[in-house]
Amino acid sequence: MSFQTSLRFGFNFFLLVVFIYAAWHATGFTDLARYMPLFAATSAAVFMVLLLIKDYVKWRRVGYIAADETMGTATLGHVEDDQTDRSAPEDGAVAEDRSTDRAILARAGIIWAWILGYILAIYVAGIPAGTVIFLVLYLKFQSRLGWGAVAIGTVGILALTEALKGALNLEYPPYLLQYVLPLG
Amino acid sequence: MLETGLEALTLILQPERLLFMAAGVCVGLVVGVMPGLGGTVGMSILLPFVYGMDPFSGVALLIGMAAVVHTSDTFPSVLLGVPGSSGSQATVMDGYPLAQQGQAGRALGAAFTASLIGGIFGAIVLFGVIAVARPLILALGNPELFMLALFGLSIVAVLSQGSLIAGLTAGLGGMLFAYIGAAPAAAEIRYTFDIIYLYNGIPLALIALGLFAIPEMVDLVAADRAIARESKITAGRLDGVRDVFRNKWLVLRNSALGTAVGCIPGLGGSVVDWFAYALTRRTVRDTSQFGKGDIRGVIGPEAANNAKEGGTLMPALLFGIPGSGTTAVLLGGLILLGLQAGPSMLEDDLDVTLSVAWTLALANVLGATLCVVLSRQVSKLALVPAKRLVPFLLVVVVLAAYQASRHWGDIFMLLLLGVLGWVMKNVGWPRIPFLIGFVLAVPVERYLHLSMSLHGYGLFTRPIVVIVAVLILLLIFGRPLASLWRARQEQKSMQPSSR
């Protein structure tokens, strides 16, 4: 079973549990607040069961569940666009699909790590300093740009955020070092 | 009505509002140029910034963005052979071959002019429909609005890509998310689990940014696609403009098609694009060059996909039924500006509604002009690898997300929703119905409560309510029943006939 298919089954089961819990939780609301959440959660749970059955039947028949919404930029769906004949898989083809899966997932994992790192940097040092740290590191080591481009990009985005802050009366979030490093 | 229209125009032409419109147009042009982003992401980024604006400025900013996404999305379609958005897929068919033949300038000139005319056509039709439909809309009561909101949700779920069941479930999931927080009809806090941040519910901006912007950014970097061989912009833009006027009836036909199809919730830009391409091929002479660089293959779809915007605004503004992610977020923006889509947009806020039509027209003029005049500079954005622009986009997205309720919970919720959106995208779950379910959930509940209070169960005997209910049932069960009936017919025809 490919990663995408496992992810879909796992996600669908997770949603089924969530909807069942939401329906049960809704029974505890007062009358007027109960009807719509109960209707939505119960209907969703029923549809989830039908979807799980449909996916299982399809998986048994063709060996995978392709992404229905492949918008051309979906990381995993794009990999499984080709029809895979379950009855006669070539070892090389299957191995290549799986290694492509892994490579793409690894890159996705890296960008998620960068996003988390940026959030952490903001939490510790605030938006201006956190943005500088994130952009310098990302543009230099991930995008592999020269120092000139890194500097221009970083200064440019800082100028934009400050301009937006002034023009639209935006606020920056509080951060851990704000009394030590009052930059934002 | 005309007086109010002229008043709305005067308000829109004030320098401050023109500036906001220009800012929206600039954001729309950038979003359109970058493949994979689209109007929903652009609207989500702007949404938090409209807090505190006056309605006209906010509308100018948001509509200015939405109006021109399908103008600048032509750059990557023609120069790279990669659609800038779902609405410019068909443009690649003839636009890219033209560029490879050294006629990129002509293709772009034709595309921008056709987009301009299509966009203005859509705005004129929107204006006309507002005038004509006003008495009908004002006659609708809470029961009718309740059923129309359910209809909007059903049609988007049915027409969205992917399975019907996934679409409906996604819509219901979106509704559940909307029920987090204070109930509109009772003194009850729902699904908050004693987390104070959730008492006011989840802001729409976070749903839109998390479900659409973050997954796109992750996948653009992760997919790491090589850029196709790019074509340079050549001279010949004026030739393209002349081509449009030589094919004026084609432009008008496709503009009408785009506006009409845009009115149907759930039929997105990609559908309009291909419809227009097919219509163009069927209605012109000598189709031998289509797919090899026929300028009419660019003109038709481009006129249609800009005209579509006027069409999509009709059900959104008049009935509160968003037909796409962009209009769903726009409705959220209207709520932030103190406006409510539906009858009140034609009564108390008619001047704001008409300013939408004016902004649509003016933004198309400004957007097309900028694209023509600055084509070489704007095209450079299309040539920058998306992964290099993603970190800058991330900064803007995080800053925008924090403005939703100015609480650290906004950023954590953005992350959580980003993970949800990425998983949904990669396992084939449609996200547009989720967003629309989220937007429609509270109005549906409010209309239901008001209808039950005023009419009781008698609301289900009202004629329009019954008609719409039947339409909903047909929508949901029609396709599976038709498939079943077809399968039975095929089985019967395969059985040997007995003498």
XYZ file of C-alpha atoms in Angstrom:
683
model
C 0.000 0.000 0.000
C 1.514 3.339 -1.026
C 2.005 6.131 1.464
C -0.730 8.209 -0.133
C -3.251 5.361 0.110
C -2.315 4.669 3.741
C -2.553 8.364 4.506
C -6.008 8.545 2.948
C -7.299 5.561 4.906
C -5.765 6.878 8.111
C -7.166 10.354 7.523
C -10.630 8.977 6.767
C -10.658 6.865 9.937
C -9.486 9.854 11.943
C -12.319 11.976 10.521
C -14.861 9.260 11.261
C -13.783 9.249 14.902
C -13.906 13.060 15.022
C -17.402 13.201 13.544
C -18.740 10.529 15.868
C -17.281 12.356 18.847
C -18.689 15.678 17.586
C -22.155 14.146 17.252
C -22.000 12.676 20.746
C -20.720 15.983 22.164
C -23.530 17.876 20.412
C -26.168 15.886 22.306
C -25.046 17.747 25.409
C -25.819 21.211 23.993
C -29.003 23.081 24.762
C -31.912 22.604 22.350
C -31.459 25.533 20.008
C -27.681 25.064 19.889
C -27.856 21.330 19.241
C -29.699 20.744 15.975
C -27.291 21.982 13.327
C -24.057 20.566 14.850
C -25.811 17.245 15.502
C -27.180 17.151 11.951
C -23.807 18.066 10.421
C -21.783 15.636 12.553
C -24.180 12.696 12.146
C -24.522 13.174 8.389
C -20.752 13.517 8.057
C -20.184 10.321 10.040
C -22.600 8.415 7.788
C -20.900 9.762 4.662
C -17.486 8.838 6.100
C -18.569 5.217 6.517
C -19.776 5.171 2.896
C -16.526 6.753 1.732
C -14.424 4.239 3.635
C -16.352 1.380 2.055
C -16.015 2.949 -1.400
C -12.262 3.508 -0.946
C -11.755 -0.030 0.334
C -13.594 -1.543 -2.641
C -11.552 0.580 -5.049
C -8.306 -0.309 -3.326
C -9.113 -4.020 -3.535
C -9.913 -3.646 -7.216
C -7.046 -1.481 -8.501
C -4.513 -1.465 -5.694
C -4.372 2.249 -4.979
C -6.568 5.262 -4.391
C -5.495 8.125 -6.621
C -6.027 11.637 -5.421
C -9.257 13.008 -6.851
C -8.150 16.604 -6.432
C -4.819 16.647 -8.205
C -4.437 20.299 -8.883
C -1.141 19.800 -10.573
C 0.800 20.898 -7.536
C -0.295 18.220 -5.059
C 2.887 16.563 -3.855
C 1.658 13.007 -3.508
C -1.284 12.953 -5.881
C 0.988 13.871 -8.722
C 3.020 10.711 -8.161
C 0.036 8.396 -8.483
C -1.429 9.893 -11.635
C -0.389 6.889 -13.701
C -2.537 3.797 -13.755
C -0.776 1.054 -11.833
C -1.732 -2.457 -12.842
C -2.002 -4.324 -9.572
C -1.961 -7.693 -11.228
C 1.468 -7.332 -12.754
C 3.592 -4.875 -10.881
C 7.148 -4.644 -12.027
C 9.459 -4.593 -9.079
C 11.474 -1.757 -10.541
C 8.396 0.361 -11.203
C 7.044 -0.152 -7.703
C 10.420 0.506 -6.139
C 10.830 3.669 -8.211
C 7.361 4.925 -7.240
C 8.138 4.358 -3.579
C 11.510 6.074 -3.741
C 9.913 9.041 -5.544
C 7.288 9.113 -2.799
C 10.009 9.151 -0.149
C 12.019 11.890 -1.857
C 9.009 14.136 -2.221
C 7.885 13.481 1.334
C 11.362 14.264 2.593
C 11.291 17.633 0.810
C 7.823 18.342 2.204
C 9.100 17.436 5.667
C 11.972 19.872 5.263
C 9.721 22.759 4.325
C 7.438 21.958 7.295
C 10.513 22.036 9.501
C 11.412 25.459 8.100
C 7.876 26.729 8.789
C 8.018 25.446 12.359
C 11.451 26.978 12.770
C 10.166 30.339 11.591
C 7.271 30.232 14.055
C 9.724 29.357 16.834
C 11.992 32.239 15.825
C 9.033 34.647 16.005
C 8.019 33.230 19.373
C 11.495 33.830 20.772
C 12.712 36.942 18.964
C 9.655 38.612 17.449
C 8.660 39.203 13.843
C 11.450 41.541 12.653
C 14.347 39.561 14.167
C 12.692 36.197 13.553
C 12.085 37.090 9.904
C 15.709 38.119 9.437
C 16.977 34.882 10.977
C 14.569 32.764 8.938
C 15.152 34.497 5.613
C 18.934 34.620 5.891
C 19.137 30.929 6.772
C 16.496 29.803 4.266
C 17.670 31.862 1.323
C 21.307 30.978 1.916
C 21.070 27.278 2.748
C 17.768 26.132 1.216
C 17.449 28.351 -1.859
C 21.266 28.624 -2.210
C 21.266 32.286 -3.165
C 24.289 34.580 -2.956
C 24.729 36.952 -0.037
C 23.715 39.920 -2.173
C 20.353 38.408 -3.094
C 19.834 37.316 0.515
C 20.462 40.829 1.773
C 18.206 42.469 -0.814
C 15.404 39.983 -0.199
C 15.599 40.296 3.583
C 15.753 44.088 3.630
C 12.967 44.260 1.058
C 10.541 42.088 3.005
C 11.342 43.890 6.264
C 10.643 47.214 4.586
C 7.353 45.825 3.250
C 6.212 44.532 6.641
C 7.098 47.798 8.349
C 5.291 49.772 5.628
C 2.201 47.567 5.991
C 2.365 47.895 9.777
C 2.376 51.667 9.542
C -0.199 52.007 6.775
C -2.710 49.443 8.038
C -2.111 49.704 11.769
C -1.010 46.093 12.080
C 0.290 44.512 15.257
C 3.178 42.159 15.818
C 2.759 39.257 18.246
C 4.439 39.392 21.676
C 7.596 37.307 22.029
C 9.834 35.825 24.733
C 12.712 38.273 24.529
C 10.620 41.414 24.052
C 11.955 43.091 27.180
C 15.524 42.241 26.264
C 15.219 42.823 22.508
C 12.487 45.449 21.939
C 12.411 45.364 18.135
C 8.748 44.810 17.250
C -30.789 52.977 -9.040
C -28.825 55.010 -11.580
C -28.392 57.764 -9.020
C -27.027 55.311 -6.492
C -24.742 53.885 -9.172
C -23.291 57.309 -9.945
C -22.895 57.987 -6.237
C -21.019 54.699 -5.859
C -18.750 55.655 -8.760
C -17.978 58.999 -7.143
C -17.072 57.256 -3.899
C -14.824 54.729 -5.662
C -12.996 57.464 -7.575
C -11.755 59.111 -4.391
C -7.948 58.963 -4.235
C -7.739 56.825 -1.101
C -10.066 54.198 -2.544
C -8.329 54.227 -5.902
C -5.106 53.580 -4.014
C -6.611 50.557 -2.273
C -7.934 49.286 -5.585
C -4.486 49.721 -7.128
C -2.957 47.820 -4.196
C -5.466 45.018 -4.702
C -4.717 44.973 -8.434
C -0.976 44.714 -7.729
C -1.522 41.798 -5.330
C -3.819 40.131 -7.869
C -1.253 40.490 -10.636
C 1.488 38.945 -8.485
C -0.769 36.103 -7.330
C -1.902 35.399 -10.884
C 1.649 35.269 -12.203
C 2.782 32.660 -9.670
C 1.534 29.234 -10.718
C -0.346 27.338 -8.034
C -1.628 30.233 -5.969
C -4.856 31.624 -7.389
C -7.590 33.972 -6.234
C -8.434 32.124 -3.014
C -4.905 32.474 -1.657
C -4.715 36.122 -2.705
C -8.056 36.901 -1.096
C -7.013 35.049 2.091
C -3.840 37.112 2.351
C -5.733 40.391 1.998
C -8.620 39.439 4.256
C -7.023 40.192 7.639
C -5.905 43.594 6.390
C -9.456 44.844 5.807
C -10.248 44.937 9.511
C -11.256 48.475 10.398
C -11.482 49.732 6.804
C -14.548 51.537 5.528
C -16.650 49.288 3.257
C -15.772 51.056 -0.004
C -12.010 50.855 0.610
C -12.230 47.239 1.706
C -14.314 46.302 -1.339
C -11.902 48.175 -3.617
C -8.980 46.213 -2.189
C -10.631 42.782 -2.352
C -12.388 43.131 -5.702
C -9.328 44.825 -7.188
C -7.397 41.647 -6.384
C -10.041 39.195 -7.604
C -10.672 41.034 -10.861
C -7.166 40.697 -12.293
C -5.887 37.283 -11.178
C -7.100 35.868 -14.485
C -5.375 38.637 -16.412
C -1.834 38.080 -15.176
C -2.139 34.285 -15.030
C -1.565 34.438 -18.795
C 2.150 35.135 -18.330
C 3.197 31.650 -17.191
C 0.653 30.060 -19.553
C 2.158 31.745 -22.618
C 5.809 32.031 -21.608
C 6.292 28.770 -19.717
C 3.459 26.512 -20.851
C 2.368 26.264 -17.197
C -1.102 27.586 -16.264
C -0.859 30.468 -13.834
C -4.187 29.454 -12.347
C -7.006 27.012 -13.038
C -8.595 29.625 -15.271
C -5.785 29.748 -17.820
C -5.271 26.083 -18.613
C -6.845 26.330 -22.057
C -4.735 29.391 -22.854
C -1.650 27.161 -22.805
C -2.992 25.182 -25.790
C -2.363 27.991 -28.249
C -0.565 30.614 -26.192
C 2.560 28.556 -25.580
C 2.935 27.411 -29.219
C 2.586 31.055 -30.275
C 5.390 31.998 -27.891
C 7.555 29.208 -29.247
C 7.007 30.658 -32.724
C 8.318 34.006 -31.506
C 4.862 35.574 -31.119
C 4.706 35.816 -27.332
C 4.058 39.553 -27.495
C 1.118 39.061 -29.832
C -0.372 36.328 -27.633
C -0.026 38.420 -24.491
C -1.418 41.545 -26.155
C -4.441 39.595 -27.367
C -4.929 37.908 -23.983
C -4.833 41.149 -21.998
C -7.198 42.950 -24.350
C -9.637 40.044 -24.363
C -9.409 39.857 -20.553
C -10.108 43.579 -20.314
C -13.201 43.400 -22.504
C -14.421 40.221 -20.811
C -13.990 41.737 -17.372
C -15.893 44.893 -18.296
C -18.642 42.785 -19.880
C -18.999 40.818 -16.646
C -19.185 44.056 -14.644
C -21.898 45.485 -16.911
C -23.966 42.308 -16.646
C -23.544 42.337 -12.860
C -24.790 45.916 -12.750
C -27.777 45.022 -14.924
C -28.661 41.925 -12.921
C -28.555 43.870 -9.669
C -31.061 46.332 -11.119
C -33.375 43.662 -12.532
C -33.188 41.107 -9.726
C -33.610 43.580 -6.910
C -37.423 43.225 -6.520
C -37.128 39.421 -6.607
C -34.339 39.293 -4.021
C -36.142 41.651 -1.670
C -39.168 39.343 -1.783
C -37.155 36.439 -0.366
C -37.694 35.637 3.282
C -35.678 33.705 5.842
C -37.041 30.286 4.770
C -36.049 30.894 1.156
C -32.606 32.158 2.164
C -32.155 29.075 4.365
C -32.877 26.719 1.477
C -30.781 28.736 -0.967
C -27.813 28.530 1.398
C -28.243 24.736 1.612
C -28.556 24.656 -2.174
C -25.316 26.591 -2.505
C -23.541 24.118 -0.287
C -24.944 21.128 -2.161
C -24.125 22.414 -5.604
C -20.547 23.214 -4.699
C -20.089 19.807 -3.116
C -21.583 18.100 -6.148
C -19.699 20.063 -8.754
C -16.329 20.147 -6.994
C -13.592 17.865 -8.191
C -13.508 14.500 -6.572
C -16.247 12.246 -5.298
C -19.670 13.508 -4.335
C -19.428 11.889 -0.908
C -16.075 13.539 -0.153
C -17.434 16.904 -1.307
C -20.540 16.687 0.879
C -18.524 15.449 3.848
C -16.007 18.249 3.404
C -18.873 20.756 3.379
C -20.329 19.280 6.562
C -16.867 19.290 8.145
C -16.551 22.981 7.329
C -19.921 23.593 8.959
C -18.774 21.818 12.122
C -15.665 23.998 12.265
C -17.907 27.061 12.046
C -19.923 25.873 15.039
C -16.901 26.186 17.304
C -17.555 29.037 19.681
C -20.687 30.913 20.684
C -23.958 29.702 19.183
C -25.930 32.411 17.330
C -29.327 31.287 18.569
C -28.674 30.263 22.157
C -26.440 31.078 25.100
C -24.129 28.134 24.491
C -20.422 27.806 23.809
C -19.778 24.836 21.541
C -16.726 22.631 20.947
C -14.298 24.913 22.799
C -13.062 22.379 25.379
C -12.502 25.293 27.780
C -9.940 26.921 25.491
C -10.636 30.644 25.748
C -9.151 31.386 22.330
C -11.911 29.311 20.726
C -14.787 31.174 22.408
C -15.048 33.590 19.468
C -14.741 30.814 16.923
C -12.084 30.339 14.289
C -11.566 33.384 12.038
C -12.294 32.821 8.349
C -8.919 34.245 7.355
C -7.153 31.394 9.156
C -9.316 28.772 7.454
C -8.542 30.256 4.048
C -4.829 30.792 4.677
C -4.355 27.457 6.387
C -6.290 25.355 3.895
C -5.043 27.007 0.730
C -1.935 29.146 1.129
C 0.184 26.899 3.353
C -0.372 23.632 1.421
C 0.348 25.352 -1.886
C 3.580 26.759 -0.514
C 4.704 23.415 0.876
C 3.898 21.547 -2.318
C 5.470 24.147 -4.608
C 8.771 23.683 -2.806
C 8.453 19.927 -2.249
C 7.533 19.083 -5.838
C 10.658 20.920 -6.995
C 9.558 20.961 -10.611
C 12.013 22.240 -13.149
C 10.860 25.243 -15.075
C 10.099 24.479 -18.674
C 12.106 26.251 -21.318
C 10.911 29.814 -21.141
C 10.084 32.030 -24.077
C 11.018 35.670 -24.267
C 8.503 38.450 -24.723
C 8.747 39.787 -28.212
C 7.236 42.837 -29.801
C 3.791 42.474 -31.308
C 1.489 43.338 -28.462
C -0.387 45.794 -30.677
C -0.893 43.035 -33.232
C -2.578 41.072 -30.485
C -4.840 44.002 -29.683
C -5.813 44.235 -33.360
C -6.535 40.498 -33.384
C -9.060 40.985 -30.595
C -10.948 43.673 -32.483
C -10.853 41.568 -35.632
C -12.583 38.805 -33.602
C -14.937 41.020 -31.655
C -17.931 38.679 -31.895
C -15.815 35.837 -30.557
C -14.905 38.012 -27.586
C -18.517 38.936 -26.917
C -19.746 35.329 -27.276
C -17.157 34.026 -24.859
C -17.713 36.879 -22.420
C -21.402 35.997 -22.327
C -20.527 32.329 -21.798
C -18.090 33.174 -19.014
C -20.623 35.353 -17.213
C -23.382 32.757 -17.539
C -21.262 29.826 -16.373
C -19.798 31.941 -13.584
C -23.299 32.335 -12.127
C -23.437 28.622 -11.403
C -21.843 27.979 -8.017
C -19.157 25.327 -8.085
C -18.174 25.615 -11.725
C -14.709 27.027 -11.374
C -12.324 28.771 -13.683
C -11.021 25.590 -15.275
C -14.517 24.615 -16.428
C -15.189 28.051 -17.943
C -11.825 27.974 -19.655
C -12.392 24.668 -21.405
C -16.013 25.476 -22.243
C -14.811 28.664 -23.875
C -12.084 26.870 -25.796
C -14.573 24.281 -27.021
C -17.092 26.988 -27.976
C -14.384 28.892 -29.838
C -13.423 25.828 -31.867
C -17.034 25.094 -32.752
C -17.941 28.607 -33.798
C -15.012 29.706 -35.961
C -13.944 28.763 -39.471
C -10.730 26.899 -40.161
C -9.756 25.212 -36.925
C -6.704 23.506 -38.419
C -4.276 25.642 -36.412
C -5.917 25.166 -33.025
C -3.421 23.647 -30.640
C -0.570 24.828 -32.855
C -0.795 28.579 -32.235
C -4.160 29.992 -33.288
C -4.623 33.399 -31.685
C -8.366 32.752 -31.350
C -7.509 29.894 -28.982
C -6.110 32.548 -26.641
C -8.766 35.219 -27.151
C -11.803 33.023 -26.418
C -10.759 31.533 -23.049
C -9.217 34.768 -21.804
C -12.394 36.759 -22.455
C -14.463 34.095 -20.714
C -12.354 33.669 -17.608
C -12.381 37.374 -16.775
C -16.094 37.718 -17.525
C -16.676 34.822 -15.142
C -15.826 37.042 -12.159
C -18.910 39.178 -12.761
C -20.981 36.011 -12.936
C -19.641 34.500 -9.712
C -20.394 37.679 -7.809
C -24.111 37.457 -8.617
C -25.112 34.502 -6.423
C -22.551 35.582 -3.818
C -23.780 39.150 -3.377
C -27.483 38.597 -4.045
C -28.074 35.297 -2.252
C -25.008 34.893 -0.078
C -24.091 31.730 -1.995
C -20.377 31.641 -2.693
C -19.592 29.604 -5.778
C -15.863 29.426 -5.349
C -13.165 29.745 -2.735
C -12.512 33.334 -3.785
C -16.114 34.424 -3.316
C -16.379 32.463 -0.073
C -13.490 34.428 1.372
C -14.924 37.609 -0.146
C -18.176 37.031 1.752
C -16.131 36.702 4.911
C -14.494 39.995 4.025
C -17.875 41.641 3.597
C -18.850 40.447 7.089
C -15.664 42.006 8.477
C -16.668 45.245 6.776
C -20.060 45.129 8.468
C -21.981 43.939 5.404
C -24.186 40.877 4.991
C -24.664 39.318 1.566
C -28.282 38.903 0.570
C -31.256 41.287 0.500
C -29.539 43.902 2.654
C -26.897 44.340 -0.076
C -29.688 45.594 -2.338
C -31.433 47.714 0.217
C -29.320 49.372 2.889
C -25.966 48.740 1.189
C -26.912 49.168 -2.472
C -24.180 51.766 -2.972
C -21.518 49.314 -1.756
C -22.937 46.578 -4.002
C -22.795 48.843 -7.024
C -19.264 49.893 -6.099
C -18.363 46.199 -6.526
C -19.464 46.367 -10.171
C -17.595 49.611 -10.753
C -14.452 48.278 -9.092
C -14.613 45.158 -11.234
C -14.636 47.274 -14.385
C -11.999 49.771 -13.270
C -9.687 47.089 -11.888
C -9.817 45.199 -15.183
C -8.838 48.364 -17.033
C -5.984 49.060 -14.623
C -4.816 45.451 -14.513
C -4.778 44.975 -18.282
C -3.015 48.307 -18.764
C -0.327 47.419 -16.230
C 0.143 44.021 -17.828
C 0.614 45.553 -21.271
C 2.846 48.423 -20.179
C 4.912 46.439 -17.664
C 4.789 43.061 -19.396
C 8.544 42.545 -19.413
C 8.862 43.398 -15.717
C 5.812 41.386 -14.603
C 6.904 38.408 -16.700
C 10.156 38.224 -14.718
C 8.076 37.169 -11.710
C 6.778 34.218 -13.698
C 10.342 33.159 -14.398
C 11.422 33.166 -10.737
C 11.262 29.629 -9.330
C 8.280 29.481 -7.014
C 10.333 28.000 -4.210
C 12.395 31.222 -4.054
C 9.277 33.340 -3.547
C 7.721 30.986 -0.988
C 9.690 32.226 2.070
C 8.581 35.812 1.387
C 5.032 34.640 0.978
C 5.286 32.763 4.273
C 6.276 35.957 6.092
C 3.270 37.810 4.692
C 0.943 34.889 5.431
C 2.040 34.622 9.073
C 1.759 38.384 9.559
C -1.695 38.363 7.950
C -2.812 35.399 10.063
C -1.877 37.136 13.319
C -4.161 40.084 12.432
C -7.196 37.762 12.545
C -7.646 38.165 16.289
C -4.172 39.329 17.345
C -3.576 36.327 19.536
C -0.813 33.709 19.354
C -3.610 31.188 18.915
C -3.997 32.560 15.369
C -0.515 31.393 14.421
C -0.926 27.965 16.031
C -4.320 27.556 14.390
C -2.751 28.553 11.050
C -0.196 25.755 11.475
C -2.856 23.214 12.423
C -5.098 24.175 9.533
C -2.089 24.178 7.227
C -1.395 20.550 8.134
C -5.084 19.714 7.654
C -5.156 21.464 4.278
C -1.961 19.762 3.111
C -3.249 16.322 4.064
C -6.624 17.026 2.437
C -4.938 18.138 -0.763
C -2.619 15.173 -0.958
C -5.204 12.510 -0.210
C -7.709 13.953 -2.668
C -10.220 15.678 -0.429
C -11.761 18.815 -1.962
C -11.175 21.911 0.142
C -13.520 24.407 -1.513
C -16.681 22.738 -0.100
C -15.050 22.819 3.350
C -14.496 26.558 3.062
C -17.983 27.209 1.732
C -19.533 25.035 4.435
C -17.628 27.112 6.969
C -18.899 30.382 5.491
C -22.513 29.257 5.140
C -22.886 27.390 8.441
C -23.785 30.296 10.705
C -26.150 32.022 8.236
C -27.883 28.666 7.650
C -28.367 28.194 11.380
C -29.542 31.748 11.850
C -32.032 31.573 8.956
C -33.328 28.216 10.229
C -33.831 29.556 13.729
C -35.599 32.682 12.472
C -37.731 30.678 10.063
C -38.779 28.185 12.733
C -39.601 31.022 15.156
C -41.740 32.864 12.606
C -43.256 30.039 10.557
C -42.722 26.811 12.464
C -42.764 23.709 10.275
C -44.950 25.654 7.842
C -41.736 26.973 6.325
C -41.396 23.689 4.434
C -44.667 24.311 2.612
C -43.574 27.562 0.980
C -43.339 27.145 -2.834
C -39.765 28.353 -3.341
C -38.599 26.297 -0.360
C -40.169 23.160 -1.829
C -38.714 23.798 -5.304
C -35.217 24.368 -3.944
C -35.489 21.307 -1.688
C -36.376 19.159 -4.701
C -33.427 20.625 -6.603
C -31.108 19.750 -3.717
C -32.348 16.162 -3.644
C -31.950 15.901 -7.418
C -28.449 17.298 -7.176
C -27.345 14.881 -4.487
C -29.097 11.725 -5.656
C -29.430 12.466 -9.356
C -25.952 11.389 -10.413
C -25.825 8.095 -8.475
C -29.363 7.209 -9.594
C -28.541 8.054 -13.210
C -25.391 5.876 -13.039
C -27.423 3.019 -11.578
C -30.072 3.367 -14.279
C -27.367 3.468 -17.006
C -25.684 0.363 -15.590
C -29.022 -1.472 -15.615
C -29.704 -0.416 -19.196
C -26.262 -1.673 -20.253
C -26.858 -4.955 -18.472
C -30.193 -5.380 -20.236
C -28.731 -4.587 -23.642
C -25.936 -7.153 -23.096
C -28.390 -9.939 -22.288
C -29.119 -12.150 -25.338
C -32.595 -11.394 -26.693
C -35.025 -14.285 -26.554
C -37.284 -14.982 -29.546
